[in-house]
Amino acid sequence: MSSRRSSRGAISDEEINELISKLQSLLPNSRRRGSSQASTTKLLKETCNYIKSLHREVDDLSDRLSDLMSTMDHNSPGAEIVRSILRS
Amino acid sequence: MHDPRRFKRAFMERLLLSLQVAGLTSKSMGLRERRDAVRLSSDVAMASSRGRGAPWARALVARHAAERRNEALLRRIMGGSGYERAAAAAAAAAAAGRKEIRSKKIVRRSHRVCSSRRKRRSLVMATPAAASGAMSSSARRMVKGRLRLLRRLVPGAESLHGFSLLTETLDYVVCLKTQVELMQSLCKGSQQQQQQLLQLG
């Protein structure tokens, strides 16, 4: 990761394009787009929205998980959970 | 970039350990306290599996360490030295933040005093479109605004620009997705276990 962190002048357009397309492919509903200026702003906006929605999901999952764990038996340790996950 | 499989495995292991250590099955915990403990455990598990090399990972842990009420749980999860390190990072970040606010005020004051005809150097990253001059100034402003928002959303990214900001964002989003995935499977696993227990009982 640090190999690319040279001064801004030394970063090639190709590296930037690669980075942008990687980011694009992470987003849900990623569509093939040319690297026009419209897609740069759109990409950034979608990235921001996506991060916000992921944060909300983690919040929601924290709620659910804490509910589930509060109703669990004292005696059942994490091993039970691990086993059930490995089974699923 | 890190090995995603190893990251996932380490993340899950740490998450399970942290959740155990957090004493979440205790009946005396309040709703909010429990939820915050789960969130903290998950974030710390994610960050420590990613490793201290990533700015966002350090910043995320520091964020939790900045709150005194988290100290006991963090010490149990990370150990004393791990906690001390995170708390020191939090204090340093707070000091840097105060310094930045002061220097920003100074810069703003000097901009008002100086001539408004001073040319502003473009701080926008070197996108292909921008490099070829195809971007209008309003589009450039929009990109700047979005980058500013991104810097707030990605932990520890306040001082990152351009390429570094995007690579950090990429890394962070990949790990966030894994966080969601793992927590979902934990929920599912707990639910299944409960259903099984109910069937037996």
CSV table of C-alpha atoms in Angstrom, one decimal:
chain,number,residue,atom,x,y,z
A,1,MET,CA,0.0,0.0,0.0
A,2,SER,CA,2.8,2.4,0.8
A,3,SER,CA,4.5,1.8,-2.5
A,4,ARG,CA,2.1,4.1,-4.2
A,5,ARG,CA,2.4,6.9,-1.8
A,6,SER,CA,4.9,8.9,-3.8
A,7,SER,CA,4.4,12.6,-4.3
A,8,ARG,CA,1.2,13.5,-6.2
A,9,GLY,CA,3.1,14.3,-9.4
A,10,ALA,CA,4.4,10.8,-9.6
A,11,ILE,CA,1.1,9.1,-9.6
A,12,SER,CA,0.1,8.0,-13.1
A,13,ASP,CA,-3.3,8.4,-14.6
A,14,GLU,CA,-3.4,4.7,-14.9
A,15,GLU,CA,-3.1,4.2,-11.2
A,16,ILE,CA,-5.8,6.7,-10.6
A,17,ASN,CA,-8.1,5.0,-13.1
A,18,GLU,CA,-7.4,1.6,-11.5
A,19,LEU,CA,-8.2,3.0,-8.1
A,20,ILE,CA,-11.4,4.6,-9.3
A,21,SER,CA,-12.6,1.4,-11.0
A,22,LYS,CA,-11.8,-0.6,-7.8
A,23,LEU,CA,-13.9,1.8,-5.8
A,24,GLN,CA,-16.7,1.7,-8.4
A,25,SER,CA,-16.8,-2.1,-8.3
A,26,LEU,CA,-17.2,-2.1,-4.5
A,27,LEU,CA,-20.3,0.0,-4.6
A,28,PRO,CA,-23.7,-1.7,-5.0
A,29,ASN,CA,-25.3,-1.4,-8.4
A,30,SER,CA,-21.9,-0.7,-10.0
A,31,ARG,CA,-22.3,-0.1,-13.6
A,32,ARG,CA,-19.6,0.3,-16.3
A,33,ARG,CA,-19.0,3.9,-16.9
A,34,GLY,CA,-16.5,6.0,-18.8
A,35,SER,CA,-14.2,8.1,-16.8
A,36,SER,CA,-16.1,11.3,-17.5
A,37,GLN,CA,-16.2,14.1,-15.0
A,38,ALA,CA,-19.8,13.4,-14.2
A,39,SER,CA,-18.9,9.9,-12.9
A,40,THR,CA,-16.2,11.2,-10.6
A,41,THR,CA,-18.6,13.3,-8.6
A,42,LYS,CA,-21.2,10.6,-8.8
A,43,LEU,CA,-18.7,8.0,-7.6
A,44,LEU,CA,-17.7,10.1,-4.6
A,45,LYS,CA,-21.3,10.8,-3.8
A,46,GLU,CA,-22.2,7.1,-4.0
A,47,THR,CA,-19.1,6.2,-2.0
A,48,CYS,CA,-20.1,8.6,0.8
A,49,ASN,CA,-23.7,7.3,0.8
A,50,TYR,CA,-22.5,3.7,0.8
A,51,ILE,CA,-20.3,4.3,3.8
A,52,LYS,CA,-23.1,6.0,5.6
A,53,SER,CA,-25.4,3.0,4.9
A,54,LEU,CA,-22.8,0.5,6.1
A,55,HIS,CA,-22.4,2.5,9.3
A,56,ARG,CA,-26.2,2.3,9.8
A,57,GLU,CA,-26.1,-1.4,9.1
A,58,VAL,CA,-23.4,-2.0,11.7
A,59,ASP,CA,-25.4,0.1,14.2
A,60,ASP,CA,-28.5,-2.0,13.5
A,61,LEU,CA,-26.5,-5.3,13.8
A,62,SER,CA,-25.0,-4.1,17.1
A,63,ASP,CA,-28.6,-3.7,18.3
A,64,ARG,CA,-29.7,-7.1,17.2
A,65,LEU,CA,-26.6,-8.8,18.4
A,66,SER,CA,-26.8,-7.2,21.8
A,67,ASP,CA,-30.4,-8.3,22.1
A,68,LEU,CA,-29.6,-11.8,21.2
A,69,MET,CA,-26.7,-12.0,23.6
A,70,SER,CA,-28.7,-10.6,26.5
A,71,THR,CA,-31.2,-13.5,26.2
A,72,MET,CA,-28.5,-16.1,26.1
A,73,ASP,CA,-27.7,-18.6,28.8
A,74,HIS,CA,-24.9,-17.6,31.1
A,75,ASN,CA,-23.4,-21.0,30.7
A,76,SER,CA,-23.2,-21.1,26.9
A,77,PRO,CA,-19.9,-19.6,26.0
A,78,GLY,CA,-18.7,-18.3,22.7
A,79,ALA,CA,-17.9,-21.8,21.7
A,80,GLU,CA,-21.6,-22.5,21.0
A,81,ILE,CA,-21.8,-19.6,18.7
A,82,VAL,CA,-18.7,-20.6,16.8
A,83,ARG,CA,-20.0,-24.1,16.4
A,84,SER,CA,-23.3,-22.9,15.1
A,85,ILE,CA,-21.6,-20.6,12.6
A,86,LEU,CA,-19.3,-23.3,11.4
A,87,ARG,CA,-22.4,-25.4,10.8
A,88,SER,CA,-24.3,-22.8,8.9
B,1,MET,CA,-3.0,-4.8,0.5
B,2,HIS,CA,-3.8,-7.4,3.1
B,3,ASP,CA,-4.9,-11.0,2.8
B,4,PRO,CA,-8.7,-10.8,3.0
B,5,ARG,CA,-9.2,-14.4,4.2
B,6,ARG,CA,-6.7,-14.0,7.0
B,7,PHE,CA,-8.3,-10.7,7.9
B,8,LYS,CA,-11.7,-12.2,8.1
B,9,ARG,CA,-10.6,-15.1,10.2
B,10,ALA,CA,-8.7,-12.9,12.6
B,11,PHE,CA,-11.6,-10.5,12.7
B,12,MET,CA,-14.1,-13.2,13.6
B,13,GLU,CA,-11.8,-14.7,16.3
B,14,ARG,CA,-11.2,-11.3,17.9
B,15,LEU,CA,-14.8,-10.4,17.7
B,16,LEU,CA,-15.9,-13.6,19.5
B,17,LEU,CA,-13.3,-13.1,22.2
B,18,SER,CA,-14.2,-9.4,22.7
B,19,LEU,CA,-17.9,-10.2,22.9
B,20,GLN,CA,-17.2,-12.8,25.6
B,21,VAL,CA,-14.9,-10.5,27.5
B,22,ALA,CA,-17.5,-7.7,27.3
B,23,GLY,CA,-19.8,-9.7,29.6
B,24,LEU,CA,-22.8,-9.2,27.4
B,25,THR,CA,-24.8,-12.0,28.9
B,26,SER,CA,-24.9,-10.1,32.2
B,27,LYS,CA,-28.4,-9.2,33.1
B,28,SER,CA,-27.4,-6.0,34.8
B,29,MET,CA,-26.3,-4.2,31.7
B,30,GLY,CA,-28.6,-1.6,30.2
B,31,LEU,CA,-29.7,-1.7,26.6
B,32,ARG,CA,-27.6,1.2,25.4
B,33,GLU,CA,-24.5,0.0,27.3
B,34,ARG,CA,-24.8,-3.4,25.8
B,35,ARG,CA,-25.3,-2.1,22.3
B,36,ASP,CA,-22.3,0.3,22.7
B,37,ALA,CA,-20.2,-2.6,24.0
B,38,VAL,CA,-21.0,-4.7,21.0
B,39,ARG,CA,-20.2,-1.9,18.6
B,40,LEU,CA,-16.9,-1.2,20.4
B,41,SER,CA,-16.0,-4.9,20.4
B,42,SER,CA,-16.7,-5.1,16.7
B,43,ASP,CA,-14.8,-1.9,15.8
B,44,VAL,CA,-11.8,-2.9,17.8
B,45,ALA,CA,-11.8,-6.4,16.4
B,46,MET,CA,-11.9,-5.0,12.9
B,47,ALA,CA,-9.2,-2.4,13.5
B,48,SER,CA,-6.8,-4.7,15.3
B,49,SER,CA,-7.2,-7.4,12.6
B,50,ARG,CA,-6.4,-4.8,9.9
B,51,GLY,CA,-3.3,-3.8,11.8
B,52,ARG,CA,-1.9,-0.5,13.0
B,53,GLY,CA,-0.5,0.2,9.6
B,54,ALA,CA,-3.8,1.6,8.4
B,55,PRO,CA,-4.6,5.1,9.5
B,56,TRP,CA,-8.3,4.4,9.7
B,57,ALA,CA,-7.7,1.5,12.1
B,58,ARG,CA,-5.7,3.5,14.5
B,59,ALA,CA,-8.1,6.4,14.4
B,60,LEU,CA,-11.1,4.1,14.9
B,61,VAL,CA,-9.7,2.6,18.1
B,62,ALA,CA,-8.5,6.0,19.3
B,63,ARG,CA,-12.1,7.3,18.8
B,64,HIS,CA,-13.4,4.7,21.3
B,65,ALA,CA,-10.4,5.2,23.6
B,66,ALA,CA,-11.2,9.0,23.8
B,67,GLU,CA,-14.2,8.2,25.9
B,68,ARG,CA,-13.4,7.5,29.5
B,69,ARG,CA,-16.4,5.1,30.0
B,70,ASN,CA,-14.8,2.8,27.5
B,71,GLU,CA,-11.6,2.4,29.4
B,72,ALA,CA,-12.4,-0.7,31.4
B,73,LEU,CA,-13.8,-2.7,28.4
B,74,LEU,CA,-10.9,-1.6,26.1
B,75,ARG,CA,-8.4,-2.6,28.7
B,76,ARG,CA,-9.9,-6.1,28.9
B,77,ILE,CA,-10.0,-6.4,25.1
B,78,MET,CA,-6.7,-4.9,24.1
B,79,GLY,CA,-4.6,-5.3,27.3
B,80,GLY,CA,-3.1,-2.5,29.2
B,81,SER,CA,-0.4,-1.5,26.8
B,82,GLY,CA,-2.8,-1.6,23.8
B,83,TYR,CA,-5.1,0.7,25.6
B,84,GLU,CA,-2.4,3.1,26.7
B,85,ARG,CA,-1.3,3.4,23.1
B,86,ALA,CA,-4.8,4.0,21.8
B,87,ALA,CA,-5.5,6.6,24.6
B,88,ALA,CA,-2.3,8.4,23.7
B,89,ALA,CA,-3.3,8.5,20.1
B,90,ALA,CA,-6.7,9.9,21.0
B,91,ALA,CA,-5.1,12.6,23.1
B,92,ALA,CA,-2.7,13.5,20.3
B,93,ALA,CA,-5.5,13.7,17.8
B,94,ALA,CA,-7.5,15.9,20.1
B,95,ALA,CA,-4.5,18.3,20.5
B,96,ALA,CA,-3.9,18.3,16.8
B,97,GLY,CA,-7.6,19.0,16.2
B,98,ARG,CA,-7.5,22.0,18.5
B,99,LYS,CA,-4.3,23.2,16.8
B,100,GLU,CA,-5.9,22.8,13.4
B,101,ILE,CA,-8.9,24.9,14.4
B,102,ARG,CA,-6.6,27.6,15.6
B,103,SER,CA,-4.5,27.7,12.5
B,104,LYS,CA,-7.6,27.5,10.3
B,105,LYS,CA,-8.9,30.7,12.0
B,106,ILE,CA,-5.6,32.4,11.3
B,107,VAL,CA,-5.7,31.4,7.7
B,108,ARG,CA,-9.3,32.6,7.3
B,109,ARG,CA,-8.4,35.9,8.9
B,110,SER,CA,-5.4,36.4,6.6
B,111,HIS,CA,-7.6,35.5,3.5
B,112,ARG,CA,-10.0,38.3,4.4
B,113,VAL,CA,-7.2,40.7,4.9
B,114,CYS,CA,-5.3,39.9,1.7
B,115,SER,CA,-6.6,40.7,-1.7
B,116,SER,CA,-9.5,38.6,-2.9
B,117,ARG,CA,-7.9,38.4,-6.3
B,118,ARG,CA,-5.4,35.9,-5.0
B,119,LYS,CA,-5.4,32.9,-7.2
B,120,ARG,CA,-6.5,29.7,-5.4
B,121,ARG,CA,-4.5,26.7,-6.2
B,122,SER,CA,-6.8,23.8,-7.0
B,123,LEU,CA,-6.8,21.2,-4.2
B,124,VAL,CA,-8.8,18.8,-6.2
B,125,MET,CA,-7.2,15.4,-6.8
B,126,ALA,CA,-5.7,14.8,-10.2
B,127,THR,CA,-8.5,13.0,-11.9
B,128,PRO,CA,-8.0,12.3,-15.6
B,129,ALA,CA,-10.8,14.8,-16.3
B,130,ALA,CA,-9.4,17.5,-14.1
B,131,ALA,CA,-5.9,16.9,-15.5
B,132,SER,CA,-7.2,17.5,-19.0
B,133,GLY,CA,-8.9,20.6,-17.9
B,134,ALA,CA,-12.3,19.2,-18.9
B,135,MET,CA,-13.8,20.0,-15.4
B,136,SER,CA,-15.7,23.2,-14.9
B,137,SER,CA,-14.9,25.2,-11.7
B,138,SER,CA,-18.4,24.3,-10.3
B,139,ALA,CA,-17.8,20.6,-10.9
B,140,ARG,CA,-14.4,21.0,-9.2
B,141,ARG,CA,-16.1,22.6,-6.2
B,142,MET,CA,-18.5,19.7,-6.0
B,143,VAL,CA,-15.7,17.2,-6.1
B,144,LYS,CA,-14.0,19.2,-3.3
B,145,GLY,CA,-17.1,19.1,-1.3
B,146,ARG,CA,-17.5,15.4,-1.7
B,147,LEU,CA,-13.9,14.8,-0.7
B,148,ARG,CA,-14.5,16.9,2.4
B,149,LEU,CA,-17.4,14.7,3.3
B,150,LEU,CA,-15.4,11.6,2.6
B,151,ARG,CA,-12.7,12.8,4.9
B,152,ARG,CA,-15.3,13.0,7.7
B,153,LEU,CA,-16.7,9.6,7.0
B,154,VAL,CA,-13.4,7.7,6.9
B,155,PRO,CA,-11.8,7.6,10.4
B,156,GLY,CA,-8.4,9.3,10.5
B,157,ALA,CA,-8.7,10.6,7.0
B,158,GLU,CA,-8.9,14.3,8.0
B,159,SER,CA,-5.5,15.1,6.7
B,160,LEU,CA,-5.5,12.9,3.7
B,161,HIS,CA,-5.8,14.2,0.1
B,162,GLY,CA,-6.3,12.9,-3.4
B,163,PHE,CA,-4.8,9.5,-4.0
B,164,SER,CA,-4.1,8.6,-0.3
B,165,LEU,CA,-7.6,9.6,0.6
B,166,LEU,CA,-9.1,7.3,-2.1
B,167,THR,CA,-6.8,4.3,-1.3
B,168,GLU,CA,-7.7,4.7,2.4
B,169,THR,CA,-11.4,4.9,1.5
B,170,LEU,CA,-11.1,1.7,-0.6
B,171,ASP,CA,-9.4,-0.2,2.2
B,172,TYR,CA,-11.9,1.0,4.8
B,173,VAL,CA,-15.0,0.1,2.7
B,174,VAL,CA,-13.7,-3.4,2.1
B,175,CYS,CA,-13.3,-3.9,5.8
B,176,LEU,CA,-16.7,-2.3,6.6
B,177,LYS,CA,-18.3,-4.8,4.3
B,178,THR,CA,-16.6,-7.6,6.1
B,179,GLN,CA,-17.8,-6.2,9.4
B,180,VAL,CA,-21.4,-6.3,8.2
B,181,GLU,CA,-21.0,-9.8,6.8
B,182,LEU,CA,-19.5,-11.2,10.0
B,183,MET,CA,-22.0,-9.5,12.3
B,184,GLN,CA,-24.8,-10.8,10.1
B,185,SER,CA,-23.5,-14.4,10.4
B,186,LEU,CA,-23.1,-14.0,14.1
B,187,CYS,CA,-26.7,-12.8,14.4
B,188,LYS,CA,-27.9,-15.7,12.3
B,189,GLY,CA,-25.8,-18.2,14.4
B,190,SER,CA,-27.1,-16.9,17.7
B,191,GLN,CA,-30.7,-17.0,16.4
B,192,GLN,CA,-30.3,-20.6,15.2
B,193,GLN,CA,-28.7,-21.6,18.5
B,194,GLN,CA,-31.6,-20.1,20.3
B,195,GLN,CA,-34.1,-21.8,18.1
B,196,GLN,CA,-32.4,-25.1,18.7
B,197,LEU,CA,-32.4,-24.5,22.4
B,198,LEU,CA,-36.1,-23.7,22.3
B,199,GLN,CA,-36.8,-26.8,20.4
B,200,LEU,CA,-35.0,-28.9,22.9
B,201,GLY,CA,-36.6,-27.3,25.9
